[in-house]
Amino acid sequence: MVLLRSVLVLALGPVAVFSFSQSRPRANLPDLYEATLADLQAGLEAGQFTSVDLVTAYIARINEVNSELHAVIEISPTALAHAATLDAQRKQNQTLGPLHGIPILVKDNIATQVSDGMNTTAGSYVLLNSVVPGDSTVVAKLRAAGAIILGKANMSEWAGFGPLAPEGWSGRGGQTTNAYYPNGTACGSSSGSGVAASIGLSAAALGTETAGSITCPASANNVVGIKPTVGLTSRAGVIPASEHQDTVGPLARTVTDAALILNVIAGKDSADNYTSAQPSTVPDYTARLSKDALKGVRIGVPREVFLDPYYGPIVGGPEFATALKTLESLGAIITDPANITNVDEIISSFIPGSVLYTDIKYDLAAYLATLTSIPTNVHTVQDIAAWNNANKALEEPALDAYTEWNLYFDLAANTSRDANYTAAVATDYLWGRTQGIDAALTKYNLSALVLPETSAMTIVAGIAGYPIVTVPLGFQANTTKPLDAGGADQPYQTAPNLPFGLTFVGTAWSEADLIAYAYAYEQATMTRLKLKAYEAATPKTQLVDVIGKDGNSTSTASSTASNTTSTTSPALRARNVTAGFVLAAVVSAWTMLLEFVV
Ligand SMILES: *[C@@H]1O[C@H](CO)[C@@H](O)[C@H](O)[C@H]1NC(C)=O
Ligand SMILES: *[C@@H]1O[C@H](CO)[C@@H](O)[C@H](O)[C@H]1NC(C)=O
Ligand SMILES: *[C@@H]1O[C@H](CO)[C@@H](O)[C@H](O)[C@H]1NC(C)=O
Ligand SMILES: *[C@@H]1O[C@H](CO)[C@@H](O)[C@H](O)[C@H]1NC(C)=O
Ligand SMILES: *[C@@H]1O[C@H](CO)[C@@H](O)[C@H](O)[C@H]1NC(C)=O
Ligand SMILES: *[C@@H]1O[C@H](CO)[C@@H](O)[C@H](O)[C@H]1NC(C)=O
Ligand SMILES: *[C@@H]1O[C@H](CO)[C@@H](O)[C@H](O)[C@H]1NC(C)=O
Ligand SMILES: *[C@@H]1O[C@H](CO)[C@@H](O)[C@H](O)[C@H]1NC(C)=O
Ligand SMILES: *[C@@H]1O[C@H](CO)[C@@H](O)[C@H](O)[C@H]1NC(C)=O
Ligand SMILES: *[C@@H]1O[C@H](CO)[C@@H](O)[C@H](O)[C@H]1NC(C)=O
Ligand SMILES: *[C@@H]1O[C@H](CO)[C@@H](O)[C@H](O)[C@H]1NC(C)=O
Ligand SMILES: CC(=O)N[C@H]1CO[C@H](CO)[C@@H](O)[C@@H]1O
């Protein structure tokens, strides 16, 4: 038996090893599937590769998988030129900030200056070729810190507040899907941002949340998401859904990366008066990252929030119970249950919805009024609904038995900011804050709540305007039956290997605490690394494939690197990678079988 195993390994091993050595990044170059901001900065600083190399590699990676996943809606035609400028500045020791030369994707509802050559459309053709007055504040802040805006991420059109289409669908970008199971949901509305971070289509991404739109894609795509308190990050230049609930935040592979990006985008902005409510100084969100951050921290479990039907398999599974044990082993003091007693009232009431429908009418009209030019001449939600009706081939989701056409715009059309609206906003805050999250925190003397990601919690935190930090928790069992949301042509809500996240929820401006707790949990578990994307959703291009090949690279490492770089195209290399994986799988299966027999 021992002999037989040796023969097998001899027969297959060298072939497999050869293929892997071609496909894997060189030991000293970061693997772009997983690279952290620190990895990328270290390589750029050391001259191992340039930002032009990075942008080239990320664009190749997007092109490899985008027809499968529809995660990216536009690639910036000027990203390479920006990268070259930033490379030149780095050579002169003039680094702008912590994100110098780092490519970031932003959700398609976040405005980028016209000279970048990209549209800002929330996924809709109705805003194609409209002209924004300039960068959104968050993009301006990214740029000031040295970031390269690589492109625009696909999203649920209008952040989910236009037609009621599947999560991640937009007229312009098509259906975003999950990289962990074919046609699995990427959730929404920051779908493309979640997918991009999950498989390394950029260093990280920005998303926006009104009610779950960062939290759920972070959860569904095995990445970290920070939904900041409303008013911590400026919404100026962001296509709105609701001024009361919209907030911009990062989706990234690690808590540290998400915190670094939040450091850059947080802050007061005279163009968004909600930011005037934030504390006078923005904390350094990386300062308290420590494996000991949970020692002595009181955390509660709001059991009655676990209502979401799709989360049955997750909430009922062993992962959350294990997570609670992990938190305890890290020193946390768990109170279970620590109920939010009005959750049923909140999610069954028309009041939160009435605020959102009214806000989108006024806030979207106010946004459209800031645009320099709108070729379709739309100024109101009614105009957009009418344009959609006249352009169904572009804008109506091609789904069986589809009935939800223009749903939210029609609901919004006849709303007004009357006394009922003002009362509804006050009720939202009372329910979400005073009687909701703050009541539970106070009653049980807690610093945060923890639970598996659920839409019910994002509704409560949404109306409160309170922060959520999401970190990978687990994966649906590989025996899970693929089930769609409401039609055979819709993405699967449950499916083998689809990721789900753990969320930490707290009171206003408690991001620094939540981030520290999430970090301690992440470092103890490293769940993200336990499963990877399926083969066709895994980009193969690595830095080694592009270094020194853009013709302009000034990288000092390019000559070294070119030594080990094959001249094959990424697509061809991908085939060898596939062969390598198949062989490795065969070897490991046979080896397992042999162990069993022996
Ligand atoms: C590379 O150099 C050429 C000619 O100098 C220039 O046109 C092109 O824009 C450069 N590309 C990048 C990515 O900098
Ligand atoms: C940049 O800094 C390095 C290390 O401090 C130094 O050796 C180099 O001369 C500097 N280059 C320029 C252009 O100032
Ligand atoms: C918008 O996209 C169109 C088509 O892709 C492109 O031609 C145009 O330059 C873009 N507009 C802006 C303002 O970037
Ligand atoms: C922002 O301005 C609006 C209208 O000018 C006002 O109703 C609202 O209370 C202000 N919000 C904050 C947080 O200052
Ligand atoms: C908390 O909620 C759970 C789930 O709804 C319920 O079973 C439990 O009785 C509640 N506990 C308290 C103390 O309210
Ligand atoms: C909105 O009001 C207009 C006229 O007041 C009416 O024609 C239209 O049907 C109403 N729309 C909805 C969705 O109720
Ligand atoms: C406010 O709501 C009440 C109860 O739904 C309704 O009777 C009343 O007409 C509304 N007022 C306005 C101004 O819409
Ligand atoms: C499915 O999951 C089980 C338990 O995690 C694991 O032992 C098994 O290898 C997995 N099977 C496949 C085909 O991935
Ligand atoms: C994904 O869904 C699309 C549209 O329903 C379908 O055409 C395609 O075959 C599906 N792909 C897989 C891998 O199931
Ligand atoms: C390049 O490869 C050759 C032959 O494999 C080797 O001798 C040489 O040391 C390598 N050069 C560098 C800079 O790594
Ligand atoms: C694929 O790997 C084989 C060795 O297994 C090698 O001969 C071939 O050149 C490789 N093809 C490409 C396109 O890299
Ligand atoms: C950059 C990119 O790949 N854009 C694609 C987004 O999706 C639409 C619809 O599938 C394609 O037409 C674009 O080419």
XYZ file of C-alpha atoms in Angstrom, residues 127-535:
409
model
C -28.205 58.680 -16.348
C -25.798 57.410 -19.010
C -23.757 60.344 -20.303
C -25.103 62.677 -17.638
C -22.396 64.985 -16.333
C -21.612 65.288 -12.631
C -20.186 68.550 -11.268
C -17.124 66.751 -9.874
C -15.933 64.042 -7.547
C -18.125 62.994 -4.668
C -16.511 64.001 -1.378
C -15.545 60.414 -0.541
C -13.833 59.960 -3.920
C -12.035 63.285 -3.504
C -10.789 62.045 -0.141
C -9.632 58.730 -1.618
C -7.789 60.620 -4.350
C -6.207 63.015 -1.870
C -4.890 59.964 -0.008
C -3.351 58.722 -3.249
C -5.917 56.123 -4.348
C -6.534 55.271 -7.999
C -10.226 55.018 -8.895
C -10.084 51.826 -10.940
C -13.707 51.715 -12.028
C -17.326 51.506 -11.043
C -18.864 48.501 -9.337
C -22.214 47.103 -10.420
C -25.076 47.403 -7.954
C -28.769 46.811 -7.479
C -30.122 49.581 -9.679
C -30.980 52.749 -7.700
C -29.601 50.885 -4.647
C -32.738 48.741 -4.686
C -35.176 51.668 -4.710
C -36.244 51.597 -8.368
C -37.704 48.428 -9.834
C -37.927 45.525 -7.394
C -35.410 43.387 -9.297
C -33.144 40.664 -7.902
C -30.338 41.929 -5.666
C -27.360 42.938 -7.773
C -29.294 43.524 -11.002
C -29.009 46.751 -12.964
C -30.056 47.678 -16.476
C -26.520 48.713 -17.432
C -24.514 46.127 -15.537
C -26.706 43.032 -15.700
C -26.961 40.489 -12.870
C -24.063 40.454 -10.410
C -23.533 36.965 -8.998
C -21.546 35.419 -6.181
C -18.019 34.054 -6.716
C -18.613 31.116 -4.347
C -21.431 29.380 -6.246
C -22.602 29.835 -9.854
C -25.638 32.129 -9.930
C -25.594 32.504 -6.147
C -26.759 35.852 -4.804
C -24.128 38.528 -4.205
C -26.806 40.282 -2.154
C -27.221 44.013 -2.589
C -27.152 46.719 -3.246
C -23.342 47.062 -3.096
C -23.142 43.731 -4.941
C -20.254 44.451 -7.289
C -18.258 46.066 -4.471
C -18.618 42.888 -2.398
C -17.692 40.558 -5.246
C -14.740 42.743 -6.286
C -13.280 42.676 -2.791
C -13.961 38.941 -2.441
C -11.749 37.810 -5.328
C -9.308 40.680 -5.674
C -10.633 42.700 -8.600
C -9.282 45.727 -6.726
C -7.515 46.359 -3.441
C -10.877 47.207 -1.846
C -14.156 48.897 -2.744
C -16.631 51.504 -1.540
C -20.310 50.755 -1.133
C -23.322 52.540 0.299
C -26.001 51.373 2.706
C -29.558 52.553 3.270
C -30.872 49.325 4.814
C -28.423 46.444 4.491
C -26.598 47.369 1.289
C -23.040 47.135 2.666
C -23.744 44.643 5.426
C -25.465 42.014 3.291
C -23.001 42.008 0.347
C -20.091 41.898 2.806
C -21.735 38.907 4.461
C -22.686 37.131 1.224
C -19.252 37.619 -0.360
C -16.964 36.629 2.507
C -15.513 40.098 3.106
C -15.475 42.762 5.815
C -17.970 45.624 5.556
C -18.288 48.775 7.618
C -21.632 50.569 7.572
C -20.733 53.828 9.348
C -23.113 55.896 11.453
C -25.103 58.168 9.124
C -23.112 61.407 9.073
C -19.638 59.906 9.571
C -18.974 59.821 5.816
C -20.240 62.490 3.444
C -22.956 61.664 0.911
C -22.223 64.730 -1.226
C -22.047 63.509 -4.818
C -23.664 60.142 -4.028
C -26.903 59.267 -5.837
C -29.266 59.102 -2.866
C -32.055 56.884 -1.651
C -32.641 58.513 1.750
C -30.765 61.303 3.489
C -31.843 59.786 6.836
C -30.321 56.409 6.165
C -27.703 56.580 3.371
C -24.081 56.118 4.395
C -20.860 55.328 2.504
C -18.438 52.666 3.720
C -15.685 50.234 2.722
C -15.819 46.567 1.693
C -12.417 44.911 2.050
C -10.777 41.566 2.682
C -9.580 42.358 6.188
C -10.798 44.441 9.117
C -7.522 46.374 9.034
C -8.004 47.347 5.385
C -11.600 48.402 5.952
C -10.505 50.508 8.951
C -7.711 52.160 6.934
C -10.174 53.158 4.232
C -12.703 54.437 6.768
C -9.913 56.618 8.199
C -9.564 58.218 4.783
C -13.232 58.764 3.898
C -14.645 59.821 7.307
C -14.944 63.467 8.277
C -17.066 66.603 8.245
C -18.186 68.092 4.940
C -20.033 71.366 4.526
C -21.754 69.825 1.493
C -23.510 67.250 3.736
C -24.836 68.796 6.904
C -25.478 65.412 8.547
C -21.702 65.232 8.988
C -21.851 68.200 11.346
C -23.276 65.851 13.983
C -20.126 63.715 14.147
C -17.610 64.014 17.024
C -15.067 66.796 16.578
C -12.185 64.495 15.709
C -12.348 61.359 13.618
C -10.613 58.595 15.575
C -7.857 56.523 13.979
C -9.878 53.349 13.380
C -6.714 51.255 13.268
C -5.372 52.496 16.603
C -7.236 49.988 18.781
C -6.919 46.913 16.580
C -5.788 44.249 19.026
C -6.332 40.547 19.556
C -7.282 41.480 23.109
C -9.957 43.992 22.130
C -12.788 41.783 23.436
C -11.348 41.285 26.941
C -14.028 42.196 29.468
C -16.364 43.608 26.800
C -20.091 43.007 27.368
C -21.866 41.883 24.203
C -25.517 40.874 23.777
C -27.371 38.564 21.424
C -30.663 40.014 20.134
C -32.335 36.625 19.573
C -35.684 37.889 18.331
C -34.029 39.610 15.380
C -33.277 36.163 13.921
C -36.428 36.183 11.819
C -35.286 36.255 8.250
C -36.571 33.162 6.441
C -33.507 32.876 4.196
C -31.257 32.778 7.197
C -32.896 29.731 8.711
C -30.071 27.422 7.643
C -27.482 29.882 8.909
C -29.030 30.771 12.228
C -29.920 27.119 12.841
C -26.428 25.920 11.942
C -23.513 25.491 14.327
C -21.443 28.493 13.180
C -23.051 31.187 15.289
C -22.996 29.080 18.454
C -19.303 28.448 17.793
C -18.742 32.167 17.237
C -20.256 32.961 20.636
C -17.874 30.465 22.248
C -14.974 32.079 20.389
C -16.004 35.529 21.594
C -16.126 34.207 25.152
C -12.728 32.582 24.784
C -11.443 36.006 23.717
C -12.698 37.486 26.964
C -16.121 38.820 25.954
C -18.976 38.580 28.452
C -22.015 37.374 26.500
C -25.593 38.233 27.454
C -27.973 35.925 25.572
C -30.673 36.891 24.892
C -30.441 40.686 24.889
C -33.608 41.296 22.922
C -34.596 44.348 20.944
C -38.223 44.128 21.927
C -39.769 46.226 19.130
C -38.316 44.442 16.091
C -41.647 42.942 15.036
C -43.274 46.360 15.255
C -40.522 47.935 13.140
C -40.422 45.405 10.325
C -44.203 45.101 10.021
C -44.914 48.855 10.095
C -45.437 51.043 7.010
C -43.696 53.951 8.755
C -40.029 53.190 7.899
C -41.014 52.581 4.278
C -42.955 55.829 4.106
C -39.818 57.767 5.093
C -37.779 56.011 2.390
C -40.326 56.556 -0.416
C -40.640 60.196 0.508
C -36.905 60.719 0.844
C -36.090 59.223 -2.530
C -38.522 61.572 -4.213
C -36.974 64.702 -2.677
C -33.380 63.612 -2.300
C -33.071 62.186 -5.822
C -34.606 65.334 -7.326
C -32.124 67.422 -5.327
C -29.243 65.267 -6.612
C -30.407 65.506 -10.242
C -30.556 69.288 -9.845
C -26.807 69.319 -9.118
C -25.896 67.643 -12.432
C -24.341 69.761 -15.140
C -26.154 67.917 -17.914
C -28.732 65.122 -18.194
C -29.286 64.061 -21.829
C -32.527 62.216 -20.945
C -33.833 65.368 -19.229
C -35.124 63.609 -16.129
C -35.586 65.688 -12.990
C -37.949 63.692 -10.799
C -38.794 60.107 -9.876
C -41.895 60.459 -12.073
C -39.665 61.442 -15.017
C -37.492 58.379 -14.427
C -40.517 56.068 -14.239
C -41.826 57.537 -17.499
C -38.415 57.161 -19.187
C -38.213 53.565 -17.980
C -41.649 52.859 -19.431
C -40.517 54.260 -22.775
C -37.265 52.237 -22.685
C -38.351 48.850 -21.419
C -35.871 46.994 -23.589
C -33.054 48.659 -21.618
C -34.548 48.959 -18.192
C -37.165 46.310 -17.505
C -35.645 43.228 -15.845
C -36.082 40.272 -18.212
C -37.582 37.978 -15.603
C -40.443 35.500 -15.814
C -43.751 36.794 -14.477
C -42.207 40.165 -13.676
C -44.609 42.638 -12.042
C -42.597 45.013 -9.881
C -41.753 47.514 -12.589
C -40.984 51.026 -11.230
C -42.252 49.903 -7.841
C -40.510 52.405 -5.599
C -40.739 55.337 -7.986
C -44.508 54.834 -8.227
C -44.764 54.618 -4.441
C -42.659 57.773 -4.155
C -44.535 59.780 -6.759
C -47.329 61.157 -4.590
C -45.547 61.404 -1.249
C -44.820 64.707 0.424
C -42.749 65.959 3.327
C -45.815 66.786 5.375
C -46.566 66.509 9.085
C -46.990 62.741 8.759
C -43.543 62.456 7.233
C -41.967 64.522 9.999
C -43.710 62.319 12.548
C -42.564 59.194 10.700
C -38.912 60.334 10.800
C -39.234 60.961 14.550
C -40.822 57.513 14.966
C -37.943 55.904 13.040
C -35.425 57.450 15.415
C -37.506 56.594 18.503
C -37.958 52.970 17.445
C -34.486 52.376 16.035
C -32.476 54.300 18.622
C -34.247 55.019 21.920
C -36.557 52.007 22.102
C -34.438 49.752 19.875
C -30.658 49.433 19.853
C -29.941 51.885 22.682
C -32.639 50.320 24.863
C -31.047 46.877 24.554
C -27.525 48.225 25.135
C -28.630 50.170 28.208
C -30.890 47.502 29.719
C -28.169 44.868 29.648
C -25.223 47.273 30.063
C -23.629 46.252 26.765
C -21.027 47.744 24.424
C -22.434 46.022 21.309
C -24.840 43.445 19.934
C -23.694 40.477 17.878
C -25.639 38.237 15.497
C -25.437 36.507 12.148
C -26.215 39.020 9.387
C -29.982 39.422 8.952
C -32.093 41.881 6.998
C -34.224 42.547 10.100
C -31.198 43.950 11.968
C -30.167 46.099 9.023
C -33.663 47.608 9.007
C -33.410 48.471 12.721
C -29.870 49.892 12.381
C -31.000 51.556 9.144
C -33.798 53.618 10.688
C -31.539 54.400 13.660
C -28.681 55.506 11.384
C -26.393 53.329 13.561
C -23.191 51.489 12.590
C -22.647 47.825 11.723
C -19.368 45.981 11.160
C -19.535 42.638 9.337
C -16.830 39.976 9.330
C -16.801 36.474 7.737
C -18.556 33.861 9.915
C -19.043 30.758 7.778
C -20.274 29.121 4.603
C -23.519 27.360 3.807
C -23.005 23.601 3.909
C -21.826 22.023 0.662
C -24.971 19.877 0.780
C -27.268 22.942 0.798
C -30.014 22.758 -1.812
C -29.800 25.707 -4.207
C -32.969 27.762 -3.749
C -33.835 30.953 -5.584
C -35.669 33.951 -4.225
C -38.792 33.862 -6.331
C -38.195 32.479 -9.784
C -35.985 30.022 -11.584
C -34.235 32.945 -13.294
C -33.259 34.626 -10.025
C -30.026 34.150 -8.076
C -29.896 31.445 -5.422
C -30.386 32.705 -1.867
C -29.219 29.439 -0.385
C -26.622 27.300 -2.140
C -23.528 25.260 -1.317
C -20.605 27.315 -0.007
C -22.341 30.712 -0.058
C -20.626 32.768 2.661
C -22.347 34.531 5.559
C -21.125 37.057 8.060
C -21.152 37.964 11.723
C -22.358 41.483 12.483
C -21.454 43.734 15.377
C -24.005 46.508 15.937
C -23.638 49.485 18.252
C -24.777 52.976 19.093
C -23.977 56.157 17.163
C -20.262 56.754 16.460
C -19.184 53.461 18.065
C -17.317 52.322 14.920
C -13.922 52.245 16.623
C -15.269 49.755 19.202
C -17.093 47.575 16.671
C -14.053 47.492 14.385
C -11.804 46.439 17.274
C -14.205 43.611 18.276
C -14.474 42.425 14.673
C -10.680 42.446 14.404
C -10.208 40.295 17.508
C -12.780 37.815 16.174
C -11.243 37.839 12.672
C -7.730 37.209 13.968
C -8.944 34.292 16.094
C -10.874 32.642 13.259
C -9.611 33.741 9.805
C -12.783 32.248 8.328
C -12.343 34.076 5.029
C -9.478 31.788 4.073
C -11.400 28.544 4.615
C -13.086 28.462 1.205
C -12.276 30.060 -2.107
C -14.278 31.062 -5.159
C -15.282 28.455 -7.714
C -12.951 27.937 -10.637
